[in-house]
Amino acid sequence: MPEPRDSHDASGATAPVLLAEGTEFTGLLALDGPARIDGQLRGEVIGPGPLWIGPRANVEARVETDELVVAGVLAGDVLASRRIALDGTARVRGELSTPSLSLAEGALLEGLCTAGRRCEPDGGGRPDPSAPSS
């Protein structure tokens, strides 16, 4: 997976696994630091990350975090205040908004994507047009 900007390893293997493979969860998942999802989730994920969605994960959720790395399936709108990275095995459908977006060869992205400008959480998931480009 693409490497996050902090001291955690690129695969998210050292991050606490919140949903292990074979686990299903429906509802609001509130993060307070690094986390990894390897199971199935429907609902919302909110909080600082980084958040890793593993290669066997299936997530249908609205996600709001600082940094998101996806290797599995994600359907839903995403607001990431720092960056979104899609691994080559990622399958993402939804509206993405982030200052920095990277896609590895093989990644699939279907939907609207706004990247390259500072995105404000209170701006409805859309970039702040008055903010300077990064």
PDB file of C-alpha atoms in Angstrom:
ATOM      1  CA  MET A   1       0.000   0.000   0.000  1.00  0.00           C
ATOM      2  CA  PRO A   2       1.118   3.574  -0.421  1.00  0.00           C
ATOM      3  CA  GLU A   3       2.971   4.800   2.651  1.00  0.00           C
ATOM      4  CA  PRO A   4       1.160   7.061   5.115  1.00  0.00           C
ATOM      5  CA  ARG A   5       2.911  10.206   6.313  1.00  0.00           C
ATOM      6  CA  ASP A   6       3.415   9.083   9.890  1.00  0.00           C
ATOM      7  CA  SER A   7       5.509   6.412  11.602  1.00  0.00           C
ATOM      8  CA  HIS A   8       3.080   3.530  10.984  1.00  0.00           C
ATOM      9  CA  ASP A   9       4.008   0.971   8.366  1.00  0.00           C
ATOM     10  CA  ALA A  10       2.486   1.304   4.893  1.00  0.00           C
ATOM     11  CA  SER A  11       0.164  -1.714   5.180  1.00  0.00           C
ATOM     12  CA  GLY A  12      -1.388  -0.532   8.403  1.00  0.00           C
ATOM     13  CA  ALA A  13      -0.335  -3.827  10.003  1.00  0.00           C
ATOM     14  CA  THR A  14       0.685  -2.074  13.225  1.00  0.00           C
ATOM     15  CA  ALA A  15      -2.614  -0.190  13.499  1.00  0.00           C
ATOM     16  CA  PRO A  16      -5.250  -1.630  15.822  1.00  0.00           C
ATOM     17  CA  VAL A  17      -7.685  -3.804  13.877  1.00  0.00           C
ATOM     18  CA  LEU A  18     -11.161  -2.536  14.676  1.00  0.00           C
ATOM     19  CA  LEU A  19     -12.994  -5.012  12.458  1.00  0.00           C
ATOM     20  CA  ALA A  20     -11.223  -8.282  11.758  1.00  0.00           C
ATOM     21  CA  GLU A  21     -11.861 -10.326   8.641  1.00  0.00           C
ATOM     22  CA  GLY A  22     -15.197 -12.120   8.999  1.00  0.00           C
ATOM     23  CA  THR A  23     -16.599  -9.424  11.321  1.00  0.00           C
ATOM     24  CA  GLU A  24     -19.648  -7.341  10.358  1.00  0.00           C
ATOM     25  CA  PHE A  25     -20.660  -3.987  11.879  1.00  0.00           C
ATOM     26  CA  THR A  26     -23.485  -1.554  11.164  1.00  0.00           C
ATOM     27  CA  GLY A  27     -23.522   1.938  12.661  1.00  0.00           C
ATOM     28  CA  LEU A  28     -21.167   4.752  13.591  1.00  0.00           C
ATOM     29  CA  LEU A  29     -17.507   3.891  14.096  1.00  0.00           C
ATOM     30  CA  ALA A  30     -15.732   6.733  15.949  1.00  0.00           C
ATOM     31  CA  LEU A  31     -11.936   6.711  15.634  1.00  0.00           C
ATOM     32  CA  ASP A  32      -9.461   8.323  17.991  1.00  0.00           C
ATOM     33  CA  GLY A  33      -6.269   7.321  16.172  1.00  0.00           C
ATOM     34  CA  PRO A  34      -4.831   4.806  13.706  1.00  0.00           C
ATOM     35  CA  ALA A  35      -7.161   1.934  12.791  1.00  0.00           C
ATOM     36  CA  ARG A  36      -7.590  -0.864  10.287  1.00  0.00           C
ATOM     37  CA  ILE A  37     -10.753  -2.445   8.907  1.00  0.00           C
ATOM     38  CA  ASP A  38     -10.522  -5.953   7.455  1.00  0.00           C
ATOM     39  CA  GLY A  39     -14.197  -6.926   7.837  1.00  0.00           C
ATOM     40  CA  GLN A  40     -17.536  -5.550   6.628  1.00  0.00           C
ATOM     41  CA  LEU A  41     -18.874  -2.186   7.740  1.00  0.00           C
ATOM     42  CA  ARG A  42     -22.037  -0.250   6.881  1.00  0.00           C
ATOM     43  CA  GLY A  43     -22.647   3.223   8.261  1.00  0.00           C
ATOM     44  CA  GLU A  44     -20.195   5.994   9.102  1.00  0.00           C
ATOM     45  CA  VAL A  45     -16.536   6.245  10.100  1.00  0.00           C
ATOM     46  CA  ILE A  46     -15.457   9.520  11.680  1.00  0.00           C
ATOM     47  CA  GLY A  47     -12.270  10.599  13.437  1.00  0.00           C
ATOM     48  CA  PRO A  48      -8.554  11.123  13.005  1.00  0.00           C
ATOM     49  CA  GLY A  49      -6.629   8.316  11.414  1.00  0.00           C
ATOM     50  CA  PRO A  50      -4.870   7.167   9.537  1.00  0.00           C
ATOM     51  CA  LEU A  51      -7.508   4.632   8.563  1.00  0.00           C
ATOM     52  CA  TRP A  52      -6.603   1.571   6.497  1.00  0.00           C
ATOM     53  CA  ILE A  53      -9.234  -0.457   4.640  1.00  0.00           C
ATOM     54  CA  GLY A  54      -7.629  -3.848   4.080  1.00  0.00           C
ATOM     55  CA  PRO A  55      -7.698  -5.862   0.836  1.00  0.00           C
ATOM     56  CA  ARG A  56     -10.531  -8.156   1.997  1.00  0.00           C
ATOM     57  CA  ALA A  57     -12.620  -5.415   3.603  1.00  0.00           C
ATOM     58  CA  ASN A  58     -16.002  -4.342   2.263  1.00  0.00           C
ATOM     59  CA  VAL A  59     -17.072  -0.909   3.508  1.00  0.00           C
ATOM     60  CA  GLU A  60     -20.297   0.919   2.655  1.00  0.00           C
ATOM     61  CA  ALA A  61     -19.964   4.133   4.617  1.00  0.00           C
ATOM     62  CA  ARG A  62     -19.489   7.848   4.735  1.00  0.00           C
ATOM     63  CA  VAL A  63     -15.894   8.363   5.904  1.00  0.00           C
ATOM     64  CA  GLU A  64     -14.423  11.511   7.451  1.00  0.00           C
ATOM     65  CA  THR A  65     -10.791  11.261   8.565  1.00  0.00           C
ATOM     66  CA  ASP A  66      -7.440  12.911   8.036  1.00  0.00           C
ATOM     67  CA  GLU A  67      -5.788  10.109   6.055  1.00  0.00           C
ATOM     68  CA  LEU A  68      -7.298   7.092   4.294  1.00  0.00           C
ATOM     69  CA  VAL A  69      -5.523   4.184   2.612  1.00  0.00           C
ATOM     70  CA  VAL A  70      -7.759   1.749   0.707  1.00  0.00           C
ATOM     71  CA  ALA A  71      -6.851  -1.719  -0.568  1.00  0.00           C
ATOM     72  CA  GLY A  72     -10.348  -3.250  -0.450  1.00  0.00           C
ATOM     73  CA  VAL A  73     -13.870  -2.243  -1.469  1.00  0.00           C
ATOM     74  CA  LEU A  74     -15.299   1.121  -0.388  1.00  0.00           C
ATOM     75  CA  ALA A  75     -18.668   2.547  -1.431  1.00  0.00           C
ATOM     76  CA  GLY A  76     -19.513   5.953   0.003  1.00  0.00           C
ATOM     77  CA  ASP A  77     -18.484   9.560   0.243  1.00  0.00           C
ATOM     78  CA  VAL A  78     -15.089  10.383   1.739  1.00  0.00           C
ATOM     79  CA  LEU A  79     -13.687  13.589   3.161  1.00  0.00           C
ATOM     80  CA  ALA A  80      -9.990  13.265   4.059  1.00  0.00           C
ATOM     81  CA  SER A  81      -8.316  16.407   5.386  1.00  0.00           C
ATOM     82  CA  ARG A  82      -4.766  15.258   4.423  1.00  0.00           C
ATOM     83  CA  ARG A  83      -4.832  12.533   1.781  1.00  0.00           C
ATOM     84  CA  ILE A  84      -6.403   9.473   0.214  1.00  0.00           C
ATOM     85  CA  ALA A  85      -4.288   6.660  -1.229  1.00  0.00           C
ATOM     86  CA  LEU A  86      -5.764   3.833  -3.310  1.00  0.00           C
ATOM     87  CA  ASP A  87      -3.737   0.641  -3.558  1.00  0.00           C
ATOM     88  CA  GLY A  88      -3.780  -1.426  -6.757  1.00  0.00           C
ATOM     89  CA  THR A  89      -6.457  -3.725  -5.304  1.00  0.00           C
ATOM     90  CA  ALA A  90      -8.781  -0.854  -4.257  1.00  0.00           C
ATOM     91  CA  ARG A  91     -12.327  -0.674  -5.634  1.00  0.00           C
ATOM     92  CA  VAL A  92     -13.881   2.673  -4.677  1.00  0.00           C
ATOM     93  CA  ARG A  93     -17.251   4.143  -5.639  1.00  0.00           C
ATOM     94  CA  GLY A  94     -18.400   7.524  -4.328  1.00  0.00           C
ATOM     95  CA  GLU A  95     -17.491  11.165  -3.959  1.00  0.00           C
ATOM     96  CA  LEU A  96     -13.933  11.792  -2.720  1.00  0.00           C
ATOM     97  CA  SER A  97     -12.668  15.119  -1.428  1.00  0.00           C
ATOM     98  CA  THR A  98      -9.052  15.596  -0.294  1.00  0.00           C
ATOM     99  CA  PRO A  99      -6.019  17.832  -0.831  1.00  0.00           C
ATOM    100  CA  SER A 100      -3.910  14.875  -2.001  1.00  0.00           C
ATOM    101  CA  LEU A 101      -4.981  11.777  -3.935  1.00  0.00           C
ATOM    102  CA  SER A 102      -2.809   8.909  -5.139  1.00  0.00           C
ATOM    103  CA  LEU A 103      -3.922   5.921  -7.190  1.00  0.00           C
ATOM    104  CA  ALA A 104      -1.747   2.879  -7.710  1.00  0.00           C
ATOM    105  CA  GLU A 105      -1.875   1.065 -11.010  1.00  0.00           C
ATOM    106  CA  GLY A 106      -4.869  -1.266 -10.988  1.00  0.00           C
ATOM    107  CA  ALA A 107      -7.002   0.807  -8.600  1.00  0.00           C
ATOM    108  CA  LEU A 108     -10.612   1.395  -9.644  1.00  0.00           C
ATOM    109  CA  LEU A 109     -12.292   4.707  -8.828  1.00  0.00           C
ATOM    110  CA  GLU A 110     -15.867   5.420  -9.923  1.00  0.00           C
ATOM    111  CA  GLY A 111     -17.394   8.732  -8.935  1.00  0.00           C
ATOM    112  CA  LEU A 112     -16.658  12.380  -8.394  1.00  0.00           C
ATOM    113  CA  CYS A 113     -13.251  13.343  -7.089  1.00  0.00           C
ATOM    114  CA  THR A 114     -12.057  16.720  -5.855  1.00  0.00           C
ATOM    115  CA  ALA A 115      -8.355  16.847  -5.033  1.00  0.00           C
ATOM    116  CA  GLY A 116      -5.548  19.371  -4.861  1.00  0.00           C
ATOM    117  CA  ARG A 117      -7.187  22.012  -2.705  1.00  0.00           C
ATOM    118  CA  ARG A 118      -7.609  22.302   1.021  1.00  0.00           C
ATOM    119  CA  CYS A 119     -10.905  20.659   1.975  1.00  0.00           C
ATOM    120  CA  GLU A 120     -12.847  21.915   4.967  1.00  0.00           C
ATOM    121  CA  PRO A 121     -14.993  19.462   6.995  1.00  0.00           C
ATOM    122  CA  ASP A 122     -17.692  22.089   7.568  1.00  0.00           C
ATOM    123  CA  GLY A 123     -17.831  22.840   3.848  1.00  0.00           C
ATOM    124  CA  GLY A 124     -20.133  19.931   3.158  1.00  0.00           C
ATOM    125  CA  GLY A 125     -17.305  17.715   1.957  1.00  0.00           C
ATOM    126  CA  ARG A 126     -16.382  20.116  -0.806  1.00  0.00           C
ATOM    127  CA  PRO A 127     -13.143  22.061  -1.173  1.00  0.00           C
ATOM    128  CA  ASP A 128     -12.977  25.595   0.151  1.00  0.00           C
ATOM    129  CA  PRO A 129     -12.579  27.697  -3.039  1.00  0.00           C
ATOM    130  CA  SER A 130     -10.968  30.537  -1.064  1.00  0.00           C
ATOM    131  CA  ALA A 131      -8.262  28.261   0.347  1.00  0.00           C
ATOM    132  CA  PRO A 132      -4.868  28.372  -1.370  1.00  0.00           C
ATOM    133  CA  SER A 133      -3.913  25.363  -3.454  1.00  0.00           C
ATOM    134  CA  SER A 134      -1.440  22.958  -1.860  1.00  0.00           C
TER     135      SER A 134
END
